[in-house]
Steps between C-alpha positions, in 0.01 A plus 500: 500500500607454858882532557683205659675708772433828682776726642546452886481866655514391856854594553475845348648797697287807556655824387431677832663547845413429859532748763688483813439673832675806394311503161809388307455288181589140508488269200325183552388199288187309575222290348173690463329309784158576363288552183413833330157615552232403234213697399282325739725531786375741768622849394747656746527847361828692487598814677821650324706754689785743407590809322340609155823441313546338145653160623236451779206594259632272226533196741141557613380512152674176415351344796162617427527357142602161644870523437622441858851396419596838327332685793716301736818593307403865474421528869849345572638791338283735694609317824884525410462884427332562831768297677771711344313818600450377846113536475383222741129577458523507110688166511225329712230627283667374183560168676135465599398567141756239375362237750147542380642416146660188649176381649336541157747240361450270811815569703321503834772360725756750369231780535445396854872502586537864358181626664602389844833661456346821378261515808805482727687757294207734516479464886883556555576828652783570268248484220251713664760779567548517124121563415370700804360753232309209323325324788179464307707332200671269741159405658355434156804285415449301815123446423579392138777259637251354751230471236720293259650308798149415603426375144808289489420338823144419375646329203740304713199372701562724807153631536538634871827683430357637178200639678709676769733648257202638292326628817802710580516615151144606498543717827806680331317555176180648688745725717635624168160558352609305178190380339660276220734341758227454750266339226774270388586379853118432559487305159792277639350468846201362319728247315664407827168466673393261215805283520443472873143384426339800633247564229294766673794699608640473130184643362495776754859597411415498133193708549737761703752488205223576259383791715854639532638451147593827346573374164285284243757221490525451880102520510486240225747270664304502830174448342628194286658363831156533679310366213729197460463399863123542472502250215726269677280482806169458328563386145145422412318802652750780549278802532230657311740778357800280424441527120433866527828552695675305236381714217583817693849384558539430125388849425754645749783288370438632149571852629840413652827584331693201361718333756594139617285548812190625291552210250520249773193644669307456164624137461401424869158639442456286200615198699249558773227454236656208340548322829163583665191287499296809480462689161658846558527622151399381140762295318559796245558738794759259649669462167510869427671550853749229416578652161538840656753361742687325232527824290614691799767262583627522139504876526709478812724241337427282790554147390399345832172678508445407138551128558266492795243665279533253219475221780178648633358545153575136439303417816225698396453321165552170690196575715294611203611169340665662203785252501709607199526853622576387849783271374655754289508769765633267759772365280602867418499594869720199573740609229522842640548361855790274385654810320483676825660219682201520768468147638211620720286577195642199286395237726129605523467550132675179421276331749196651342618379157571147629140484613373617169717262293368215720150593441580484122651171533839646388731294729828612354441869532344447838819335643701766347297767671508328829881448473526881441279572798712267740831643370368846579392388852856356558644854439248651720603270789846667464340848493317413830798347688525810706127524577343411828383152565138603486548672154673179375229271638222705346669509170559121497146431603364734211704323229468148611208437247750545212721207597182287578347567156817437320 
């Protein structure tokens, strides 16, 4: 059954602190200003910094498992400890890690404010004098800050600034001979080129990211991004080896350790097949991939990833016209999304169910489902109040059919 009301989270305060010019923590309250990445969002990759201590490692583990809020809290403790010890570099590194966790929750405007402050602090002579023996680490921190700021700018619709920021990050990472950082920057330069409608440049950046990637996850993320763009550009005749690439990626994903990023990559790959006009894999292969992703999400106790897996399984059964299975899985996914208080997932699932009930001639349930979708969209408008005009317009344009169909 669909609840009558969902809880509005648009006024929640993030348990994280901004950074002023001197790197001092400042508590701030803000709406998210964006939406969390989904499995089909372009993967940004993460470069986490800092010492090999218990708190930093524990925070990194929570983030890898999809628990960003706990990671943010743990990194706040690390930040405060570094402040007390006058460890300027350690403080910046922990702040950059925390900012990446913020982005994973959709807090892009807050991340941008903090990243800009960190770049100022890193260039400040008083900061440099504290870390003269760690210039490589300072350069690495600057590159990571520019990488993440470039990503935030792209999400906010500032494509040219994003490209400039990422190009600077690339130059620094190459000077450091840092393959993972270089590959991650190249991946995101591909995303920015794609956002700027420069398809050939995007494909070239993805290819360079593939060739540079030192880890299996970085390689797979770049490969999936490139394949997705190929499919988008030529949906009915992608290339002779599209199916072969899809199957190779499935095999490579099976060998990855269980993390949120690996699970999302599996779900993204499944979605490429589900949304493609070209058959990339057999139905049984796609269902097996979705089942593996669902099991991996359960192992991680990642309720968000598990909810997406259920939703995509529902889509699979809908496309194979197995209607009872599709309805059951989609309803279960919606229940999970409501329990998670995730309106960005709720509205899509409720919308799908509204269409399904309409097709069945079940008008009362269809109306209830559409009402749930519209209520979730009302919350999302509050979440996006701090977003750029371009982001808000794109979102409104994408959800307009919900209101029209209702």
